[in-house]
Each structure stands twice: as structure tokens, then as C-alpha cells.
Short mmCIF file of C-alpha atoms in Angstrom, two decimals:
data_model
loop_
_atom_site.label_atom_id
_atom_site.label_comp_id
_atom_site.label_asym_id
_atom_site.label_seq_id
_atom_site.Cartn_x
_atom_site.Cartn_y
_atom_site.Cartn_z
CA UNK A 255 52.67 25.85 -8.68
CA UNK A 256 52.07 23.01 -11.63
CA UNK A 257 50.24 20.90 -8.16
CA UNK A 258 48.21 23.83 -7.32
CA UNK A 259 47.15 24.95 -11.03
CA UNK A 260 45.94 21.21 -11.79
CA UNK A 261 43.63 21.07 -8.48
CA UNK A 262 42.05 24.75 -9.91
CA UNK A 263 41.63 23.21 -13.31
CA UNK A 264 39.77 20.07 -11.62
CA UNK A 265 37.68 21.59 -9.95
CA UNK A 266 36.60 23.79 -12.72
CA UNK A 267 35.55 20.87 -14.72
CA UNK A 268 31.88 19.72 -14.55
CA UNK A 269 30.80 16.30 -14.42
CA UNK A 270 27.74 15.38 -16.58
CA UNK A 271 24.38 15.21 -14.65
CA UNK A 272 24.44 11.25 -15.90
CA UNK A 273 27.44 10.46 -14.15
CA UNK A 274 25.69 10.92 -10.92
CA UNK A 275 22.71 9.29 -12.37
CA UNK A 276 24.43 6.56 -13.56
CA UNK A 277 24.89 4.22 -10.42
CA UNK A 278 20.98 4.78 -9.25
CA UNK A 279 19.60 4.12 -12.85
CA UNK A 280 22.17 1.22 -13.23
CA UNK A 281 20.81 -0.60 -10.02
CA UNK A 282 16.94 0.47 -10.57
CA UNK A 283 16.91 -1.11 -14.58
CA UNK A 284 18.45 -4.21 -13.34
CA UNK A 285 16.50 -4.80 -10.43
CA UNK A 286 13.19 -3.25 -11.59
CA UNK A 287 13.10 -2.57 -15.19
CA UNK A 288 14.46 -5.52 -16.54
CA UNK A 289 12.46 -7.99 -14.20
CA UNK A 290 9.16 -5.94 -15.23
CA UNK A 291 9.87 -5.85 -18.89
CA UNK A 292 10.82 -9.78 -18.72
CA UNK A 293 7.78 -10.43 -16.72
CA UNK A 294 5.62 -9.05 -19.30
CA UNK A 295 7.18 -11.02 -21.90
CA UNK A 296 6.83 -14.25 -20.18
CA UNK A 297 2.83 -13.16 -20.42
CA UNK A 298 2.83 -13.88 -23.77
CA UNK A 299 4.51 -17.65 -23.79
CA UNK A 300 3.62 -20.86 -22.92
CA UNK A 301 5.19 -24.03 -21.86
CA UNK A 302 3.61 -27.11 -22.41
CA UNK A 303 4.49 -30.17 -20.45
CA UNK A 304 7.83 -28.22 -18.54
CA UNK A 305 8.68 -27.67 -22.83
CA UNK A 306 10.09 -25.17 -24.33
CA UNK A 307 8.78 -21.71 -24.52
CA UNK A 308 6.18 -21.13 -27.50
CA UNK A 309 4.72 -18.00 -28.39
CA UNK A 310 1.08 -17.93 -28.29
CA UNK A 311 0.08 -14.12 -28.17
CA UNK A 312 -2.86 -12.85 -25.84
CA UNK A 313 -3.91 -16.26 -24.94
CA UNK A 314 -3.00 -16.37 -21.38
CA UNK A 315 -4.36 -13.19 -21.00
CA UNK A 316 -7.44 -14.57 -22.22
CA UNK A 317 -7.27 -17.65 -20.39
CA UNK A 318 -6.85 -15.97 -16.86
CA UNK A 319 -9.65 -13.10 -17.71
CA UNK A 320 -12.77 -15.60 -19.96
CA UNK A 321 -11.67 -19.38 -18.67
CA UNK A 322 -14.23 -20.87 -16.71
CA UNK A 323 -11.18 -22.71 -14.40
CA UNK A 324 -9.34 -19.02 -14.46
CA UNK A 325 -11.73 -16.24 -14.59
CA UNK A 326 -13.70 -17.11 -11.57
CA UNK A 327 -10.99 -17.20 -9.41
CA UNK A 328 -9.10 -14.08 -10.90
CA UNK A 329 -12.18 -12.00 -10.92
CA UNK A 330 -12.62 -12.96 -7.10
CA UNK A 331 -9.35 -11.93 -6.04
CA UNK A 332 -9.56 -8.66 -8.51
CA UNK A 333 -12.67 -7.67 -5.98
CA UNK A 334 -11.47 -8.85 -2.60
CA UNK A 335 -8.58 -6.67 -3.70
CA UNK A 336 -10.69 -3.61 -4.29
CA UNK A 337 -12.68 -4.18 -0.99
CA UNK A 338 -8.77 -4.39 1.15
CA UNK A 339 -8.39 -1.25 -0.74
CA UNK A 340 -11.75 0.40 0.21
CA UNK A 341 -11.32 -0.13 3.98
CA UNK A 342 -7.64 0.98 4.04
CA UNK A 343 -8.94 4.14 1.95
CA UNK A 344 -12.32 5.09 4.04
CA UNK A 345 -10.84 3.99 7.58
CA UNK A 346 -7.32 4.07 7.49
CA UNK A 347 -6.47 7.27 5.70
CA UNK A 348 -9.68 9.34 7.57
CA UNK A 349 -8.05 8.10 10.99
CA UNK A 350 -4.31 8.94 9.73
CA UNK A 351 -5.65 12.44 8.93
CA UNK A 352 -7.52 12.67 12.18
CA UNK A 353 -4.30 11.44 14.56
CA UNK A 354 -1.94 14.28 12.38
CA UNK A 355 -4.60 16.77 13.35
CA UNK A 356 -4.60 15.91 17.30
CA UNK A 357 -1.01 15.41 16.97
CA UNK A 358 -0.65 19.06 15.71
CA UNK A 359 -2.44 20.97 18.12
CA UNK A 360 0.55 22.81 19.83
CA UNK A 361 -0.77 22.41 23.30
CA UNK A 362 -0.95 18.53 23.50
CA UNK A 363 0.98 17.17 25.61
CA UNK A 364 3.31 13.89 25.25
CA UNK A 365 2.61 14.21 21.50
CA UNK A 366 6.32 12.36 21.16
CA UNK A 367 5.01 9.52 22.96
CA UNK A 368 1.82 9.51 21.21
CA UNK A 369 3.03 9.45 17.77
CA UNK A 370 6.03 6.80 18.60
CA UNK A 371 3.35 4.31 19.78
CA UNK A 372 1.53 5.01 16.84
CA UNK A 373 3.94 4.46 14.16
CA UNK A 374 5.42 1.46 16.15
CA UNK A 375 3.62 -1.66 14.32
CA UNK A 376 4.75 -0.44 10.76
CA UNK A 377 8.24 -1.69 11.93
CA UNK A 378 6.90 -4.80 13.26
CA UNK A 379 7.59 -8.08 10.94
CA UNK A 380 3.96 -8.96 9.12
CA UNK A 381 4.62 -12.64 10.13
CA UNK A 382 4.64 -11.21 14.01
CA UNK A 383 1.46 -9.05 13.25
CA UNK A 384 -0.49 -11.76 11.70
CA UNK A 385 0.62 -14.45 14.73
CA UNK A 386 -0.65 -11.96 17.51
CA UNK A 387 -3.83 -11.15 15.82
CA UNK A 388 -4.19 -15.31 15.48
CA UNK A 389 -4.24 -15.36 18.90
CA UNK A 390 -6.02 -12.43 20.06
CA UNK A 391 -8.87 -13.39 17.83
CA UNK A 392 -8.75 -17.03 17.95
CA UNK A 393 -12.46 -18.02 19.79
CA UNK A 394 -10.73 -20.72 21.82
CA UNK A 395 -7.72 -19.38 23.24
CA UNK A 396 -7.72 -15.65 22.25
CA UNK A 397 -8.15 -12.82 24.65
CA UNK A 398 -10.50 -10.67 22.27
CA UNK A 399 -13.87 -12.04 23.51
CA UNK A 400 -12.00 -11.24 27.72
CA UNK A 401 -11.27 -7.54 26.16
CA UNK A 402 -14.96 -6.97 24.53
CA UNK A 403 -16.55 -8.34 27.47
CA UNK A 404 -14.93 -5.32 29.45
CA UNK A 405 -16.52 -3.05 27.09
CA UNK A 406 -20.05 -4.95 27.33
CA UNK A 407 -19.85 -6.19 23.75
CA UNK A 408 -18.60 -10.03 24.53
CA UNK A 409 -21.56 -10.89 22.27
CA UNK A 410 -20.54 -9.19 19.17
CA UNK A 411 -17.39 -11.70 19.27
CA UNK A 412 -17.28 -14.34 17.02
CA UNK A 413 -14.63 -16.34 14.80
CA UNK A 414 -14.32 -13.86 12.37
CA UNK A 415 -11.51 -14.91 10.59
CA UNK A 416 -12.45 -18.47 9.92
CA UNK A 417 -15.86 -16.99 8.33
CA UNK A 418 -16.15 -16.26 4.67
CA UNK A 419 -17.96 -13.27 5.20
CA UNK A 420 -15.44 -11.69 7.62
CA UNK A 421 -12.06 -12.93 6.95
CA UNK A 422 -11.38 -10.37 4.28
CA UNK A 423 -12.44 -7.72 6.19
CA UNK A 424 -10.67 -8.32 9.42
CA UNK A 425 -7.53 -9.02 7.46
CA UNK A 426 -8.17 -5.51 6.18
CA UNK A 427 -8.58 -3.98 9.67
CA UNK A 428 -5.47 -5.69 11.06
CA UNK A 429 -3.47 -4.31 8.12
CA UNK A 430 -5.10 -0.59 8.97
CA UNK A 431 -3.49 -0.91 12.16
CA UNK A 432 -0.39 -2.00 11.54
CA UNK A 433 -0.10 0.54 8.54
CA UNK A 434 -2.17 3.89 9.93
CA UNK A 435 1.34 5.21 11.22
CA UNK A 436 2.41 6.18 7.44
CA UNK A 437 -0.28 8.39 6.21
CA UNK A 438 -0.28 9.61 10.11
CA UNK A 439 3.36 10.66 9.58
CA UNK A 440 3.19 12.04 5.92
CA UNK A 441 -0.02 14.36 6.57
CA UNK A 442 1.64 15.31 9.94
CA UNK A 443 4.73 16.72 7.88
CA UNK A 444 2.62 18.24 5.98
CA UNK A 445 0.31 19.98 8.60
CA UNK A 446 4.20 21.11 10.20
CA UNK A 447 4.77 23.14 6.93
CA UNK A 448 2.14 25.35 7.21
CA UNK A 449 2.67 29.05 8.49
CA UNK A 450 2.15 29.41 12.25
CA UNK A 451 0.67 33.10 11.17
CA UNK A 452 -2.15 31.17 9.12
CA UNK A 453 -3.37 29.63 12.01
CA UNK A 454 -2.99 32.25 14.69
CA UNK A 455 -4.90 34.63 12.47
CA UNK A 456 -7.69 32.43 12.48
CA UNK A 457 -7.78 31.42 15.81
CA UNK A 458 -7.30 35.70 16.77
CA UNK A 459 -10.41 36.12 14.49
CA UNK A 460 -12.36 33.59 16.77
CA UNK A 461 -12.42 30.12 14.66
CA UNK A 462 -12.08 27.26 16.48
CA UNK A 463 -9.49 24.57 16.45
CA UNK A 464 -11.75 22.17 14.19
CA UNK A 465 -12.29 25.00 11.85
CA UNK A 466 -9.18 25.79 11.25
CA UNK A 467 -7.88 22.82 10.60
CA UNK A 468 -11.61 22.32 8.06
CA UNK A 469 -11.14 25.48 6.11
CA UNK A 470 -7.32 26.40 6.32
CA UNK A 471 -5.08 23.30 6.65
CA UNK A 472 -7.45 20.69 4.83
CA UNK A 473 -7.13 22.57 1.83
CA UNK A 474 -3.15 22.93 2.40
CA UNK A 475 -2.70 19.27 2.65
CA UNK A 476 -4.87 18.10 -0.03
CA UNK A 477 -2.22 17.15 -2.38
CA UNK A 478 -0.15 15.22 0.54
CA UNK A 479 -3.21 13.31 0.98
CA UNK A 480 -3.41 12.71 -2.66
CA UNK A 481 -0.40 11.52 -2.48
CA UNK A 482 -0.89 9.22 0.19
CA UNK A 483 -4.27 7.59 -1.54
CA UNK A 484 -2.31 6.91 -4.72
CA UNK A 485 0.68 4.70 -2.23
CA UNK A 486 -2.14 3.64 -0.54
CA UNK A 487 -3.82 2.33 -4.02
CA UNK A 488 -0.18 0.72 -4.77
CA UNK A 489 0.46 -0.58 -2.09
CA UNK A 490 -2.65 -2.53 -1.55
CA UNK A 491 -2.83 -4.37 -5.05
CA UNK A 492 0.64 -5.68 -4.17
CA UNK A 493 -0.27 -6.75 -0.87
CA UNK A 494 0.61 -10.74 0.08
CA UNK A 495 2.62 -11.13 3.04
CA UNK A 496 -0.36 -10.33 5.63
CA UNK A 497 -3.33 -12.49 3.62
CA UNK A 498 -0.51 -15.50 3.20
CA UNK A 499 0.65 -15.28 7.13
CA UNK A 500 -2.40 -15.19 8.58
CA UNK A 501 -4.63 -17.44 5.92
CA UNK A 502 -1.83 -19.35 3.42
CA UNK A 503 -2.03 -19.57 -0.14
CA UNK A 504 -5.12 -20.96 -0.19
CA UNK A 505 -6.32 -17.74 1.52
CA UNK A 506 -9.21 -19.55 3.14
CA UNK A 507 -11.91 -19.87 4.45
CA UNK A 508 -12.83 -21.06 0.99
CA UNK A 509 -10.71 -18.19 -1.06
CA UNK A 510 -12.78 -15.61 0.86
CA UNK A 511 -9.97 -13.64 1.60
CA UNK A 512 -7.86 -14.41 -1.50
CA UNK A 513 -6.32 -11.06 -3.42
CA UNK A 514 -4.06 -10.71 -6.43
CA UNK A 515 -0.68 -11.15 -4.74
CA UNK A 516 -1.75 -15.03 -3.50
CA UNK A 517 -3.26 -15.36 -6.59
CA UNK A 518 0.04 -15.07 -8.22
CA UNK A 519 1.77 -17.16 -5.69
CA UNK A 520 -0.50 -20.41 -6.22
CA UNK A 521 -0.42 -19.88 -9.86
CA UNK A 522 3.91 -18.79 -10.46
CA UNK A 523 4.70 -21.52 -7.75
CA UNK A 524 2.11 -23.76 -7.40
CA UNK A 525 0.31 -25.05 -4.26
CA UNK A 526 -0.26 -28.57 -3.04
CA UNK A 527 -2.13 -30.10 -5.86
CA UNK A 528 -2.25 -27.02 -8.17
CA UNK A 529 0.85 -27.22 -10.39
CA UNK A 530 2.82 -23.62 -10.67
CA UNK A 531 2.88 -22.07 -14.20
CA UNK A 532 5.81 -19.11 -14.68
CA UNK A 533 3.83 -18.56 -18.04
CA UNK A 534 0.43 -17.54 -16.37
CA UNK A 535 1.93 -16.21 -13.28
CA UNK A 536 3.92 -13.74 -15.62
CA UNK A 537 0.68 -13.06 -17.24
CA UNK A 538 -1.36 -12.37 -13.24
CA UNK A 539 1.53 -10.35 -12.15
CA UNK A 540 1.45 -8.22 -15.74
CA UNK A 541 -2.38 -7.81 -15.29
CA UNK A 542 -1.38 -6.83 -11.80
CA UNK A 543 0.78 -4.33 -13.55
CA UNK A 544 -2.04 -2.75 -15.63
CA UNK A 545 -4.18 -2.26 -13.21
CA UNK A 546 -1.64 -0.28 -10.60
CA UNK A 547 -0.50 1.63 -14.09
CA UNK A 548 -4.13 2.53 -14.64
CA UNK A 549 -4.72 3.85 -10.88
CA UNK A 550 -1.47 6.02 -11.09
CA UNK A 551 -2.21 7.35 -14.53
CA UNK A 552 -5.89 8.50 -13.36
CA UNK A 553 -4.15 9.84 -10.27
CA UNK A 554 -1.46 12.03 -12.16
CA UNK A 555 -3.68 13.31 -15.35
CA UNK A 556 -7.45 13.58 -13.47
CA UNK A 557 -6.65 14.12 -9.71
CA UNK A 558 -3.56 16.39 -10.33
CA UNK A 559 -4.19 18.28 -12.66
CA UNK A 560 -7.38 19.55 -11.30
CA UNK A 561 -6.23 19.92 -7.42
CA UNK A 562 -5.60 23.35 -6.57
CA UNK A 563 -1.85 24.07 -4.91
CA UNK A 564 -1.50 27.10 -2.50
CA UNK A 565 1.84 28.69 -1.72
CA UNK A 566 3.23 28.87 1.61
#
């Protein structure tokens, strides 16, 4: 009787909502708060000669943004960064929407096998991606001139990542294909949630297939794609591991296709004759920072607040 009046007194007692917080917040600070917080403070030392660390303020800052070695190159990489964020935002995120639309239509067959192809190359290794792509594009031994010239458009082929004016851009194409499977699986959730009576009302009433999805679903999913622009936004001013596999740190030809991540590699580690500074890189990866903090902070106080939410 004592046993069994112990167990009911056990389970009557509550645990606080922090104990089951604890681990998860434990882990994240230490891993990602601490790292971030020390990061930032590195920003705002200096170590001369492999010395020690000396306070100097907002002078890195200033260095990397009004330097004439600094500025040139960080202000290059701060724009190649916004134009691999502009294709993945007008190409990749139209197309994911587009695929969860087809995908949705409840008489398409194979739709399993459609969407598993699909979302395949997100779980390929970037190193793999990058090394087919070499090939299928190189102009000497890649089979991307044999596949346009099936098409008729063998001319239009050229070495377009070893030119400065197309490097950037490819890279951004060959990252939109390896990556269009997310937003294609996120919106397609989303389009799953709505009410099979929305649609079959509209379809009874005569709209078509394309105007349903325009005037009924569209609106439903709005904040799903919201939410997949601001990862997208993320996700492409931390981007590295495609530029570096496919061009180096150097991200060449002639830093054409050089964004913030390699930035931050060839100035925290150094490359070939560039010496590596943990002072400045702090202070690239803390700009980095700001500017991701500033995208998510327009995206939750202007974009939120004014997107309309329907109930389901």
C-alpha cells in the first residue's frame, strides 16, 4: 500500500517546463550562442604580429567596409551574394511553387515517383554536385554541348563557368537544382492542408484547375511561402560549400563568383599568399550576422505582420 501510494504521489508531481527545456537550451547556447556571442567579440580585437589580443573598437569593421585593400573585395562578395540570392528567389522558389501545384492535382499519376526524383539531389553531398556539373559543363570533355545539340541549341554552349560574367550565375543555377526539392516539399505540405471542399466547390462552380489554385490556394499558402523566402534569404548568405567545390577559395575566374562565406574563409584561414586573420574573419562573419539579422527582422515585423492568415 506505502509502494502503491508513493507511485500516485509521483505522478501527481509536475516537473517545471525548464526541466524539459533544459537539455535543448543547454546544447543550443554552447554550440550556437556562445560561438556567436564570442565571434562578435573577436570583431572588435586585433592581433598584431600573431600578439596578443588588443582592443581597438570599430576598427575592423571599418577596415573591412572603407579600406581600399578590404572594401573592394567585401563589397563584391556582399553583391555576388545578393545576385545567388536573386536567382534562387525568382527561379527557384516560382518553380518549387509550380512542381507542388502539378504535384497536387489529385489525378496525376506516379506523383510518388515524381516528387522522389525531385527531392533526390538535396541529399546528394555538394562536393558530388559540384564534380558532376564540372564535367557536364566542362567545354572539353563535358557532355552539355552533346545534350544541347539534341535540342538544336549546341551554339548557345560555351565555358560558362570559367567566364567572369557567367560563373556566378551558373553556380546559382546548379545550386537551384540541387535545392528546388525543399520549397517543393514545404509548399506541397502546405497545398495538402487545405480543405478538399474548398477546391471541389470551385471546380463544381466551373473554375479551372489554374484558377483555383490562383485565387484559392495561392492565398492559403502565402505565409508557407513566406516562410520559405526568409530560409531561402538565410540560407543563401551562408552559402560556401558549392562556390568553394566547384571554384576554391579564390572563387575564380578572377573573384567573379566570390560570396560572403569564401570571403570569410580566405580571410579567418588564409589562402596561399594571403595570411588568415581570426580578428577580421570574426569581424566578416559578424557583418555576415547583421545582415541575415536585418533580412529576418524585416521578414517578421514588415512581411508578417501585414500578410493576411485564413483559417482552415
Amino acid at each position: 500500500m506505502a509502494h502503491s501510494g508513493s507511485m500516485t504521489d509521483w505522478r501527481k508531481a509536475k516537473l517545471p517546463v525548464f526541466a524539459f527545456l533544459a537539455p535543448a537550451t543547454l546544447l543550443y547556447t554552447l554550440f550556437m550562442i556562445y560561438p556567436l556571442i564570442d565571434s562578435i567579440r573577436l570583431s572588435f580585437y586585433s592581433a598584431p604580429s600573431g600578439g596578443d589580443l588588443a582592443f581597438v573598437g570599430f576598427d575592423n569593421y571599418r577596415t573591412i567596409l572603407s579600406d581600399p585593400d578590404w572594401a573592394a573585395t567585401f563589397w563584391n562578395s556582399f553583391w555576388n551574394n545578393m545576385k545567388f540570392f536573386a536567382v534562387h528567389m525568382l527561379v527557384q522558389n516560382p518553380i518549387g511553387i509550380a512542381l507542388a501545384a502539378v504535384l497536387s492535382l489529385p489525378r496525376l499519376k506516379f506523383r510518388n515517383t515524381y516528387r522522389t526524383l525531385i527531392f533526390m539531389p538535396t541529399m546528394l553531398s555538394v562536393v558530388i554536385v559540384g564534380f558532376i556539373w564540372q564535367l557536364i559543363l566542362s567545354p572539353v570533355w563535358g557532355v552539355g554541348a552533346d545534350i544541347l545539340d539534341i535540342v538544336g541549341l549546341k551554339s548557345l554552349f560555351g565555358p560558362w563557368l570559367g567566364k567572369e560574367g557567367s560563373a556566378l550565375i551558373t553556380l546559382a543555377f546548379i545550386s537551384v537544382w540541387q535545392w528546388v526539392g525543399i520549397p517543393m516539399m514545404l509548399i506541397y505540405a502546405a497545398l495538402l492542408a487545405i480543405p478538399d471542399d474548398l477546391v471541389d466547390a470551385a471546380i463544381v462552380d466551373g473554375a479551372t484547375h489554374f484558377e483555383v489554385f490562383w485565387h484559392i490556394k495561392m492565398p492559403l499558402i502565402l505565409p508557407t511561402v513566406a516562410m520559405v523566402s526568409i530560409l531561402t534569404f538565410v540560407g543563401n548568405f551562408n552559402a560556401f560549400d558549392l562556390v568553394y567545390a566547384v571554384k576554391g577559395a579564390l572563387a575564380g575566374p578572377n573573384f567573379a563568383s566570390d560570396i560572403m562565406g569564401t570571403l570569410f574563409y580566405r580571410t579567418f584561414f588564409g589562402y596561399q599568399l594571403q595570411l588568415g586573420s581570426p580578428t577580421l574573419g570574426a569581424t566578416v562573419a559578424s557583418l555576415m550576422f547583421m545582415i541575415i539579422l536585418a533580412g529576418v527582422l524585416f521578414y517578421l515585423f514588415v512581411v508578417q505582420r501585414r500578410m493576411s492568415r485564413y483559417q482552415l
